[in-house]
């Protein structure tokens, strides 16, 4: 069993651990048991036909007297690249539009209200190569590039909010590049964009070679279905670097902030024509490692959905009642009891260049 | 299989999942495989004799040219209360001193340099009762109370730093109460104390009925073995409330801050003579639920030790080379790449009563 082979943690548990024990394992690992979402047969058939993993779960909440349930269905799409990385740029983009467009159609069959794609979804995650050409040619205008126009069509056709993370070319500022999630409303308007703030400088990612730290702050997009209650985290990360961190970080954010988080990772291994080194003393090679998919949704109550496949394209549909956010907030009260004023004050001091830490010595 | 019965996630995986698959499951759940620590036979025998779970692991790092390894062994102790909760206060305290003192002796056999006990370790976690008497009688001076004097003896005898989380009685400020971790150096000096900052107001904890938010900030205690590289989190939390969050939160903190975290939870079910209600519409009862132990150590590279037992007293010995902290920091660079100035600025704005959030609408 190699890192690239195994389908998912969930599958291994299901195969080997007896039901009574598995129930306890699932409770500890995933939180409260989620109801499976009843997906239409047409969607199930389409997923088999088109060879992708399709899963659906429901995050329920308690009935309230003064508010109706505020039910939202989100769709998380993870996918391999379609063409080899040395195919012509436009063909690669069109092929990804086609593949993901078909998966969005299945999401529509499943009643999805908001769909989010993986980070830099229109291209291979080529930053490992440190080459400029042809990768910067994948960059597009967030407002009216080819991909945004494609997403506007999808949004209108399916009455669906689309979160589309692309490599952005910012012509207004001298053609600079950003790692940007474009938010298209269900009416097909570009609602705005959020540029990645914290650019990792780790391993073969080399993202900071291509684009800078985002300057859009932390905007909240209020669509027809939600306020600031769902955080989408489109990602691209590989097994040997980060897999044990994957189940931790997005889920911690959901718990700490009383909200839903959707973590989406690309899937598959991407080969590049020119070999590159990794600054680790090892030989040059042609791939970045295995993107392990495993996209999932985490809820404010500490529960989470099982992950999508580690090896296959997938669509995860999660129905959630956003009322759960306030219900959990009213239970745990982090927003009231957390020492945010103290944290703000201490963090403000700590970022000063002449900060003196509070160290107690004997 | 009930919530109180099952011994641990690790045990279930070991029992049912074949080795090849288990290796992958462990990698995803726990990160890189840890070497087992070679513990002396006398310690292993003592743990069997005294009926507690004893585990030992090593977090290794790479050799460096200019620094020697900075190897530290920490000990995490989780334990049930010893006497019934209606035994005389002093007898309960003395019985806990005896039990934990014996476990510290085993920690000493294992070469532990820093030991940390569970939250409010000298008493039952009685705050669920909302009664004052006799529970406030368990409060002691952090500087020279019975328990601190006991810890000073242990520290000197075993040349060990002792982190002793107690209910503190602060006579200087009118006898107020705090939830306080007292740090005793290996020379037996009270190095200082850290009062719990964020007091949960959730479920049956009712902690805020007894003590206030801490006013000691976030001091760092530089002992003979470390600077600010290990965070101890002595806790007391029950299964149905928080168990799925337990593997997430401390581990996320280790990853996000490039340091080691030690999460310690008490174990067992504590019965109180007077029944109490839980504000959940259910009938009055005499226990708070099952404290699920499962104490563990998390490392900055995303790895973690297996947990101690969910049902038995336990000592977890972890040997760690603190050089790993800077090695991981140099790999991920969060302290440089994180947008801390932006976060400080935004958090400062966000805590204002008249804060206007940045919401984008159609």
XYZ file of C-alpha atoms in Angstrom:
724
model
C 0.000 0.000 0.000
C 1.658 3.213 -1.145
C 0.783 6.797 -0.373
C -0.716 7.224 -3.838
C -2.811 4.059 -3.730
C -4.997 4.234 -0.742
C -8.449 5.506 -1.420
C -9.344 7.060 1.924
C -9.187 6.713 5.667
C -12.950 6.256 5.722
C -12.765 3.295 3.322
C -10.137 1.534 5.442
C -12.194 1.978 8.596
C -15.297 0.723 6.816
C -13.470 -2.313 5.490
C -11.845 -3.491 8.686
C -13.382 -2.082 11.847
C -16.600 -3.724 13.141
C -19.680 -1.500 13.297
C -19.850 -1.024 17.087
C -16.216 0.037 17.348
C -16.444 2.017 14.131
C -19.248 4.092 15.566
C -16.978 5.180 18.426
C -14.022 5.762 16.088
C -16.193 7.905 13.849
C -17.533 9.847 16.804
C -14.022 10.681 18.004
C -12.635 11.397 14.538
C -15.587 13.098 12.885
C -18.009 14.175 15.602
C -21.728 13.522 15.548
C -22.975 11.110 12.896
C -24.220 12.937 9.806
C -27.278 11.890 7.863
C -26.490 10.932 4.289
C -28.045 13.292 1.790
C -30.582 11.673 -0.498
C -29.113 12.442 -3.922
C -31.101 12.014 -7.147
C -30.418 8.846 -9.119
C -29.569 10.948 -12.188
C -26.701 12.563 -10.260
C -25.437 9.217 -8.966
C -25.517 7.762 -12.476
C -23.746 10.792 -13.913
C -20.975 10.530 -11.323
C -20.400 6.860 -12.192
C -20.523 7.622 -15.902
C -18.113 10.526 -15.562
C -15.910 8.650 -13.093
C -15.916 10.856 -10.043
C -16.577 10.404 -6.354
C -19.959 11.810 -5.302
C -20.877 12.100 -1.641
C -23.608 13.993 0.174
C -24.208 14.710 3.863
C -26.530 16.803 5.993
C -25.491 18.985 8.932
C -28.691 19.349 10.932
C -29.572 21.862 13.600
C -32.341 22.226 16.162
C -35.664 23.818 15.259
C -36.096 27.368 16.566
C -39.274 29.335 17.238
C -38.419 32.671 15.629
C -36.244 31.628 12.709
C -36.954 29.192 9.947
C -34.124 26.812 9.042
C -31.681 28.562 6.710
C -30.722 25.576 4.646
C -27.888 25.865 2.160
C -26.330 23.226 -0.041
C -22.694 23.726 -0.893
C -20.731 21.779 -3.476
C -16.969 21.195 -3.212
C -15.269 20.091 -6.405
C -11.837 18.489 -6.500
C -10.331 17.395 -9.773
C -7.228 16.238 -11.574
C -5.925 18.274 -14.444
C -7.302 16.944 -17.730
C -4.586 17.412 -20.357
C -0.828 16.964 -19.970
C 0.895 20.047 -18.607
C 2.628 20.695 -21.937
C -0.581 20.868 -23.973
C -1.341 24.354 -25.327
C -2.490 26.704 -22.572
C -5.898 27.476 -24.034
C -6.629 23.784 -24.618
C -5.778 23.027 -21.000
C -8.112 25.764 -19.792
C -10.974 24.702 -22.070
C -10.570 21.058 -21.043
C -10.799 22.022 -17.363
C -13.829 24.202 -18.047
C -15.484 21.223 -19.717
C -14.659 18.734 -16.950
C -15.614 21.035 -14.104
C -18.648 22.320 -16.018
C -19.968 18.749 -16.180
C -19.416 18.303 -12.478
C -21.244 21.571 -11.800
C -24.161 20.213 -13.786
C -24.273 17.245 -11.391
C -24.029 19.690 -8.492
C -27.078 21.457 -9.938
C -28.968 18.137 -10.059
C -28.136 17.834 -6.354
C -29.622 21.260 -5.613
C -26.338 22.965 -4.784
C -26.617 26.705 -4.013
C -22.918 27.571 -3.768
C -20.125 25.711 -5.516
C -16.400 26.194 -4.889
C -13.555 24.884 -7.047
C -9.991 24.101 -5.989
C -7.184 26.666 -5.834
C -5.901 27.829 -9.247
C -8.392 25.463 -10.798
C -7.810 26.438 -14.435
C -4.182 25.285 -14.479
C -1.703 22.728 -13.220
C -0.161 23.793 -9.920
C 2.997 24.669 -11.828
C 4.667 27.007 -9.364
C 6.972 24.151 -8.354
C 8.780 24.599 -11.670
C 9.838 28.213 -10.985
C 9.473 28.802 -14.707
C 7.482 31.812 -15.878
C 6.467 30.548 -19.273
C 3.926 29.333 -20.080
C 2.402 29.362 -16.596
C 1.814 33.083 -16.258
C -0.263 32.848 -19.421
C -2.895 31.081 -17.323
C -3.501 34.346 -15.461
C -6.767 36.105 -16.298
C -8.753 39.172 -15.361
C -10.926 38.451 -12.305
C -13.670 40.704 -13.671
C -13.989 39.638 -17.290
C -11.471 36.912 -18.105
C -12.413 33.780 -20.004
C -12.908 31.795 -16.810
C -14.988 34.420 -15.045
C -17.209 34.658 -18.124
C -17.549 30.881 -18.026
C -18.482 30.993 -14.324
C -21.062 33.729 -15.003
C -22.729 31.397 -17.500
C -22.746 28.557 -14.965
C -24.097 30.826 -12.248
C -26.984 32.042 -14.367
C -27.782 28.685 -15.879
C -27.970 26.916 -12.513
C -28.926 29.861 -10.252
C -25.811 29.038 -8.250
C -23.168 31.136 -6.507
C -19.749 30.191 -7.929
C -16.448 30.639 -6.066
C -13.737 30.467 -8.698
C -10.113 30.548 -7.492
C -7.792 31.578 -10.311
C -4.417 33.077 -11.022
C -5.404 36.730 -11.514
C -3.766 39.193 -13.887
C -4.353 42.714 -12.533
C -4.003 45.044 -15.536
C -4.876 48.117 -13.477
C -1.688 47.646 -11.469
C 0.793 47.000 -14.237
C -0.283 43.459 -14.956
C 0.606 42.105 -11.507
C -0.430 38.598 -10.493
C -2.518 37.489 -7.530
C -3.942 34.246 -6.201
C -7.599 35.252 -6.217
C -10.981 33.731 -5.452
C -13.642 35.381 -7.617
C -17.172 35.306 -6.239
C -19.967 35.268 -8.823
C -23.506 35.694 -7.510
C -26.362 33.437 -8.562
C -27.525 36.245 -10.840
C -24.234 36.122 -12.699
C -22.721 39.294 -11.299
C -19.119 39.413 -10.146
C -19.741 40.167 -6.496
C -16.066 40.698 -5.713
C -12.839 38.903 -5.068
C -10.619 37.863 -2.215
C -6.869 37.652 -2.754
C -4.874 35.069 -0.820
C -3.309 36.868 2.131
C -0.762 34.491 3.567
C 1.460 33.133 0.813
C 3.364 30.064 1.984
C 7.078 29.939 1.370
C 7.561 26.259 1.850
C 8.953 23.379 -0.132
C 8.237 23.286 -3.837
C 5.278 25.646 -3.664
C 7.326 28.678 -4.712
C 4.109 30.681 -4.802
C 5.846 33.809 -3.599
C 7.869 33.765 -6.815
C 4.671 34.391 -8.766
C 2.347 36.598 -6.734
C 2.317 38.762 -3.664
C 0.424 38.827 -0.381
C -3.190 39.824 -0.983
C -4.428 43.371 -0.384
C -8.173 42.787 -0.211
C -8.325 42.126 3.544
C -10.958 39.685 4.736
C -14.155 40.693 2.931
C -17.395 38.844 3.581
C -19.632 38.114 0.609
C -23.289 38.244 1.403
C -24.965 36.186 -1.287
C -28.626 35.305 -1.544
C -27.956 32.397 0.781
C -25.577 33.551 3.473
C -23.746 36.179 5.421
C -20.391 35.366 6.974
C -21.206 31.855 7.983
C -19.304 29.668 5.543
C -15.572 29.942 4.819
C -14.338 28.317 1.610
C -10.702 27.332 1.570
C -9.674 26.273 -1.929
C -6.269 24.594 -1.645
C -3.597 22.685 -3.479
C -1.384 20.598 -1.247
C 0.574 17.356 -1.431
C 0.704 14.258 0.724
C 4.161 14.151 2.180
C 4.089 17.803 3.103
C 0.790 18.326 4.784
C -1.572 15.364 4.899
C -1.611 14.999 8.705
C -2.384 18.728 8.989
C -5.288 18.571 6.541
C -7.932 17.198 8.933
C -6.823 19.668 11.613
C -6.628 23.200 10.302
C -9.984 23.867 8.589
C -11.766 22.020 11.332
C -10.087 24.038 14.040
C -11.188 27.213 12.241
C -14.820 26.021 12.222
C -14.702 25.251 15.940
C -12.895 28.447 16.936
C -15.131 30.743 14.861
C -18.549 29.077 15.181
C -18.968 28.716 11.415
C -18.772 26.180 8.593
C -15.507 25.684 6.694
C -15.107 23.954 3.341
C -11.621 22.631 2.592
C -10.985 21.739 -1.031
C -7.778 20.162 -2.291
C -6.849 19.191 -5.812
C -6.184 15.574 -6.646
C -3.693 13.583 -8.694
C -0.067 13.890 -9.715
C 0.939 16.526 -12.262
C 3.976 15.923 -14.472
C 5.986 18.741 -15.994
C 8.106 18.495 -19.101
C 11.169 20.201 -17.636
C 12.664 18.645 -14.551
C 13.205 20.797 -11.487
C 14.950 20.511 -8.153
C 13.394 21.015 -4.766
C 16.120 22.639 -2.713
C 16.306 19.471 -0.625
C 19.517 17.973 -1.942
C 17.611 15.364 -3.917
C 17.766 14.710 -7.634
C 15.780 16.721 -10.144
C 12.337 15.324 -10.911
C 9.231 16.063 -12.962
C 6.387 16.100 -10.467
C 5.473 17.888 -7.297
C 4.053 14.893 -5.451
C 0.571 13.543 -5.017
C -2.265 16.010 -4.420
C -4.412 13.992 -2.055
C -7.895 15.462 -2.539
C -9.775 14.533 0.669
C -11.982 17.622 0.461
C -14.389 17.944 3.392
C -16.804 20.226 5.226
C -16.421 21.024 8.928
C -19.171 22.340 11.170
C -19.042 24.664 14.193
C -20.018 21.835 16.538
C -16.793 19.935 15.807
C -18.413 17.501 13.421
C -17.165 17.053 9.871
C -18.105 15.158 6.766
C -16.000 12.224 5.615
C -13.497 13.301 2.985
C -13.730 12.801 -0.757
C -11.364 10.338 -2.390
C -7.594 10.753 -2.115
C -7.171 9.595 -5.696
C -10.279 10.434 -7.754
C -12.093 13.541 -8.893
C -15.003 14.269 -6.630
C -18.030 16.356 -5.780
C -19.013 16.698 -2.150
C -22.506 18.037 -1.545
C -23.209 19.239 1.977
C -26.543 20.507 3.117
C -26.259 22.713 6.158
C -28.676 24.706 8.233
C -26.816 27.931 8.986
C -28.874 28.309 12.148
C -26.408 25.834 13.641
C -23.795 28.605 13.768
C -25.684 30.744 16.254
C -26.873 27.687 18.171
C -23.280 26.595 18.720
C -22.163 30.154 19.439
C -24.871 30.430 22.093
C -23.642 27.167 23.615
C -19.876 27.827 23.670
C -19.905 31.638 23.679
C -16.367 32.000 22.304
C -17.211 35.365 20.759
C -18.120 36.661 24.196
C -15.735 34.791 26.445
C -12.658 34.879 24.203
C -10.204 37.551 25.333
C -10.173 39.323 21.981
C -9.293 42.747 23.373
C -6.303 41.249 25.152
C -5.294 39.337 22.020
C -5.584 42.481 19.873
C -3.490 44.470 22.322
C -0.833 41.769 22.705
C -0.632 41.052 19.006
C -0.264 44.762 18.280
C 2.660 44.882 20.694
C 4.161 41.634 19.463
C 4.483 42.739 15.829
C 6.632 45.768 16.764
C 10.292 45.379 15.829
C 11.378 46.291 19.363
C 8.890 44.020 21.164
C 10.093 42.708 24.537
C 8.494 39.357 25.306
C 7.288 38.557 28.810
C 9.808 35.895 29.841
C 10.026 34.744 33.444
C 13.433 33.367 34.463
C 14.774 31.982 37.679
C -19.488 -0.665 23.173
C -20.380 2.456 25.124
C -18.657 5.793 25.284
C -17.224 4.949 28.688
C -15.945 1.522 27.704
C -13.690 1.906 24.799
C -10.056 2.098 25.660
C -8.697 4.189 22.804
C -8.829 4.890 19.107
C -5.282 3.552 18.807
C -6.242 0.226 20.370
C -9.136 -0.259 17.967
C -6.942 0.484 14.961
C -4.295 -1.906 16.271
C -6.820 -4.659 16.832
C -8.577 -4.542 13.482
C -6.658 -2.774 10.747
C -3.876 -4.754 8.979
C -0.353 -3.360 9.296
C 0.051 -1.990 5.734
C -3.200 -0.055 5.876
C -2.627 0.898 9.489
C 0.640 2.556 8.540
C -1.226 4.857 6.138
C -4.013 5.502 8.635
C -1.470 6.402 11.281
C 0.376 8.687 8.867
C -2.808 10.603 8.056
C -4.068 10.714 11.633
C -0.858 11.161 13.567
C 1.830 12.299 11.116
C 5.275 10.792 10.890
C 5.853 7.559 12.781
C 7.396 8.184 16.205
C 10.042 5.964 17.690
C 8.951 4.321 20.927
C 10.944 5.504 23.893
C 12.943 2.797 25.594
C 11.592 2.970 29.142
C 13.321 1.260 32.075
C 11.846 -2.060 33.197
C 11.420 -0.687 36.721
C 9.082 2.009 35.379
C 7.095 -0.469 33.298
C 6.725 -2.770 36.313
C 5.698 0.112 38.551
C 3.015 1.220 36.075
C 1.558 -2.308 35.993
C 1.744 -2.596 39.758
C 0.114 0.801 40.275
C -2.402 0.221 37.489
C -1.779 3.073 35.110
C -1.126 3.444 31.410
C 2.520 4.222 30.623
C 3.586 5.228 27.140
C 6.754 6.809 25.795
C 7.616 8.296 22.391
C 10.448 10.255 20.803
C 10.043 13.304 18.569
C 13.289 13.405 16.624
C 14.831 16.251 14.672
C 17.694 16.585 12.218
C 21.271 17.041 13.388
C 22.582 20.601 13.040
C 26.154 21.849 12.810
C 26.078 24.745 15.248
C 23.607 23.542 17.842
C 23.632 20.376 19.856
C 20.292 18.601 20.211
C 18.250 20.203 22.991
C 16.565 17.101 24.234
C 13.792 17.406 26.794
C 11.577 14.736 28.286
C 8.147 15.859 29.351
C 5.690 13.839 31.408
C 1.913 14.266 31.141
C -0.088 12.818 33.991
C -3.807 12.105 33.796
C -5.634 10.595 36.728
C -8.959 9.776 38.256
C -9.818 11.253 41.604
C -8.910 8.842 44.379
C -11.518 9.249 47.128
C -15.258 9.825 46.774
C -16.146 13.477 46.317
C -17.793 13.633 49.746
C -14.689 12.518 51.654
C -13.155 15.246 53.847
C -11.391 17.891 51.761
C -7.963 17.399 53.255
C -8.147 13.628 52.831
C -9.041 14.059 49.165
C -6.077 16.369 48.622
C -3.635 14.105 50.454
C -4.864 11.043 48.540
C -4.302 12.847 45.233
C -0.850 13.984 46.356
C -0.013 10.368 47.139
C -1.310 8.956 43.861
C 0.244 11.630 41.660
C 3.447 11.596 43.733
C 3.863 7.898 42.947
C 3.329 8.569 39.257
C 5.909 11.362 39.381
C 8.351 8.874 40.849
C 7.823 6.697 37.771
C 8.258 9.792 35.605
C 11.587 10.345 37.346
C 12.624 6.755 36.554
C 11.854 7.627 32.928
C 14.151 10.661 33.040
C 11.378 13.256 32.793
C 12.576 16.885 33.005
C 9.197 18.651 33.115
C 5.985 17.132 34.421
C 2.519 18.637 34.072
C -0.618 17.545 35.919
C -4.232 17.935 34.823
C -6.341 21.048 35.402
C -7.401 21.543 39.041
C -5.603 18.341 39.860
C -6.049 18.460 43.632
C -9.828 18.234 43.504
C -12.823 16.762 41.721
C -13.986 18.972 38.867
C -16.870 20.062 41.044
C -17.868 23.281 39.316
C -20.752 21.429 37.682
C -22.493 21.423 41.069
C -22.652 25.238 41.352
C -22.260 24.730 45.100
C -19.653 26.759 46.944
C -19.063 24.452 49.841
C -16.909 22.513 50.244
C -15.317 23.073 46.844
C -13.855 26.518 47.448
C -11.993 24.966 50.362
C -9.800 23.242 47.803
C -8.370 26.636 46.815
C -4.797 27.268 47.960
C -2.109 29.911 47.776
C -0.095 29.515 44.574
C 3.065 30.608 46.384
C 3.012 28.600 49.591
C -0.096 26.439 49.748
C 0.009 22.788 50.763
C 0.122 21.643 47.149
C 2.820 24.062 46.039
C 4.925 22.940 49.009
C 4.353 19.344 47.918
C 5.416 20.199 44.340
C 8.544 21.958 45.603
C 9.521 18.746 47.360
C 8.930 16.726 44.187
C 10.876 19.230 42.085
C 13.896 19.139 44.355
C 13.824 15.398 44.925
C 13.690 14.581 41.213
C 15.382 17.681 39.749
C 12.222 18.177 37.721
C 10.212 21.213 36.671
C 6.626 20.782 37.920
C 3.598 22.483 36.352
C 0.840 22.294 38.949
C -2.619 23.544 37.918
C -4.698 24.343 40.979
C -7.650 26.364 42.176
C -5.827 29.418 43.545
C -6.894 31.514 46.531
C -5.445 35.023 46.105
C -5.310 36.523 49.613
C -3.662 39.726 48.380
C -6.816 40.555 46.440
C -9.462 39.810 49.016
C -9.275 36.047 48.758
C -10.373 35.902 45.136
C -10.179 32.624 43.217
C -8.327 31.847 39.998
C -7.685 28.815 37.845
C -3.907 28.871 37.986
C -0.966 26.848 36.729
C 1.951 27.195 39.157
C 5.410 26.628 37.679
C 8.024 25.254 40.071
C 11.609 25.135 38.788
C 13.814 22.072 39.140
C 15.547 23.848 42.019
C 12.273 24.035 43.891
C 11.589 27.730 43.393
C 8.160 29.004 42.451
C 9.050 30.510 39.095
C 5.646 32.081 38.591
C 2.094 31.344 37.631
C -0.238 31.632 34.684
C -3.933 32.197 35.281
C -6.424 30.755 32.819
C -7.436 33.568 30.471
C -10.420 32.323 28.566
C -12.991 30.881 30.945
C -15.546 28.757 29.097
C -19.201 29.373 29.761
C -20.536 26.162 28.382
C -22.631 23.280 29.598
C -22.055 22.093 33.122
C -18.621 23.630 33.478
C -19.909 26.677 35.354
C -16.320 27.754 35.853
C -17.215 31.405 35.540
C -19.283 31.018 38.702
C -16.103 30.335 40.647
C -13.254 32.372 39.148
C -12.612 35.193 36.740
C -10.653 35.656 33.528
C -6.926 35.574 34.254
C -4.858 38.735 34.542
C -1.357 37.339 34.097
C -1.269 37.660 30.291
C 0.765 35.048 28.437
C 4.040 34.785 30.319
C 6.775 32.426 29.123
C 8.661 30.455 31.731
C 12.269 29.905 30.872
C 13.351 26.901 32.890
C 16.671 25.125 32.771
C 15.393 23.146 29.809
C 13.460 25.494 27.592
C 12.391 28.907 26.459
C 8.973 29.349 24.873
C 8.919 26.137 22.965
C 6.472 23.909 24.814
C 2.902 24.861 25.708
C 1.213 22.812 28.414
C -2.555 22.756 28.332
C -3.917 21.099 31.472
C -7.605 20.425 30.867
C -10.715 18.792 32.234
C -13.286 17.951 29.628
C -15.965 15.355 29.029
C -16.770 13.047 26.139
C -20.107 14.133 24.831
C -19.134 17.788 24.881
C -15.749 17.910 23.280
C -14.156 14.599 22.332
C -14.097 15.226 18.557
C -12.450 18.612 19.201
C -9.748 17.144 21.440
C -7.428 15.834 18.691
C -7.837 19.092 16.775
C -7.219 22.099 18.961
C -3.857 21.501 20.669
C -2.482 20.042 17.493
C -3.559 23.032 15.456
C -1.783 25.275 17.973
C 1.466 23.290 17.577
C 1.286 23.555 13.783
C 0.323 27.237 13.700
C 2.959 28.305 16.225
C 5.901 26.019 15.384
C 6.112 24.605 18.909
C 5.220 21.556 20.989
C 1.882 21.371 22.789
C 0.967 18.994 25.601
C -2.743 18.395 26.091
C -3.697 16.780 29.381
C -7.225 15.748 30.278
C -8.455 14.147 33.475
C -10.004 10.701 33.393
C -12.964 8.925 34.929
C -16.435 9.814 36.118
C -16.862 11.847 39.281
C -20.008 11.440 41.381
C -21.325 14.155 43.649
C -23.544 13.630 46.641
C -26.059 16.344 45.766
C -27.786 16.055 42.438
C -27.708 18.979 40.046
C -29.369 20.004 36.818
C -27.637 20.970 33.611
C -29.841 23.653 32.126
C -30.713 21.279 29.312
C -34.226 20.312 30.295
C -33.076 16.902 31.488
C -33.481 15.371 34.929
C -31.126 16.136 37.791
C -28.147 13.789 38.042
C -25.013 13.219 40.119
C -22.186 13.210 37.612
C -20.775 15.493 34.998
C -20.065 12.832 32.401
C -16.992 10.844 31.506
C -13.627 12.617 31.456
C -11.955 10.831 28.583
C -8.249 11.237 29.326
C -6.535 10.750 25.921
C -3.662 13.075 26.849
C -1.166 13.560 24.011
C 1.778 15.581 22.759
C 1.725 17.380 19.405
C 4.781 18.537 17.494
C 5.311 21.525 15.182
C 5.647 19.262 12.150
C 2.059 18.064 12.475
C 2.958 14.767 14.100
C 1.535 13.722 17.438
C 1.882 10.921 19.930
C -0.892 8.402 20.354
C -3.162 9.306 23.245
C -3.155 7.824 26.721
C -6.075 5.649 27.749
C -9.638 7.023 27.712
C -10.428 5.115 30.886
C -7.276 4.624 32.987
C -4.805 6.806 34.822
C -1.741 7.375 32.724
C 1.717 8.822 32.334
C 2.860 9.846 28.877
C 6.588 10.414 28.534
C 7.671 12.287 25.420
C 11.251 12.979 24.539
C 11.585 15.898 22.189
C 14.482 17.719 20.634
C 13.462 21.375 20.799
C 15.644 22.061 17.766
C 12.727 20.720 15.777
C 10.860 23.974 16.461
C 13.269 26.164 14.540
C 13.753 23.527 11.867
C 10.024 23.489 11.175
C 9.816 27.276 11.426
C 12.575 27.575 8.847
C 10.653 25.215 6.587
C 7.179 26.748 6.839
C 8.111 30.307 7.803
C 4.720 31.136 9.334
C 6.298 33.694 11.686
C 7.600 35.578 8.666
C 4.897 34.967 6.084
C 1.854 35.197 8.366
C 0.156 38.581 8.034
C 0.432 39.372 11.736
C 0.446 43.146 11.294
C -2.756 42.918 9.290
C -4.298 40.575 11.844
C -3.327 42.889 14.723
C -4.809 45.884 12.931
C -8.021 44.082 11.960
C -8.505 42.502 15.356
C -8.014 45.882 17.018
C -10.747 47.315 14.808
C -13.004 44.305 15.216
C -13.165 44.486 19.023
C -14.497 48.070 18.950
C -18.163 48.343 19.904
C -18.899 50.375 16.759
C -16.982 48.124 14.340
C -18.362 48.053 10.796
C -17.570 44.730 9.113
C -16.483 44.621 5.485
C -19.527 42.992 3.878
C -19.880 42.894 0.105
C -23.479 42.672 -1.133
C -25.014 42.529 -4.560
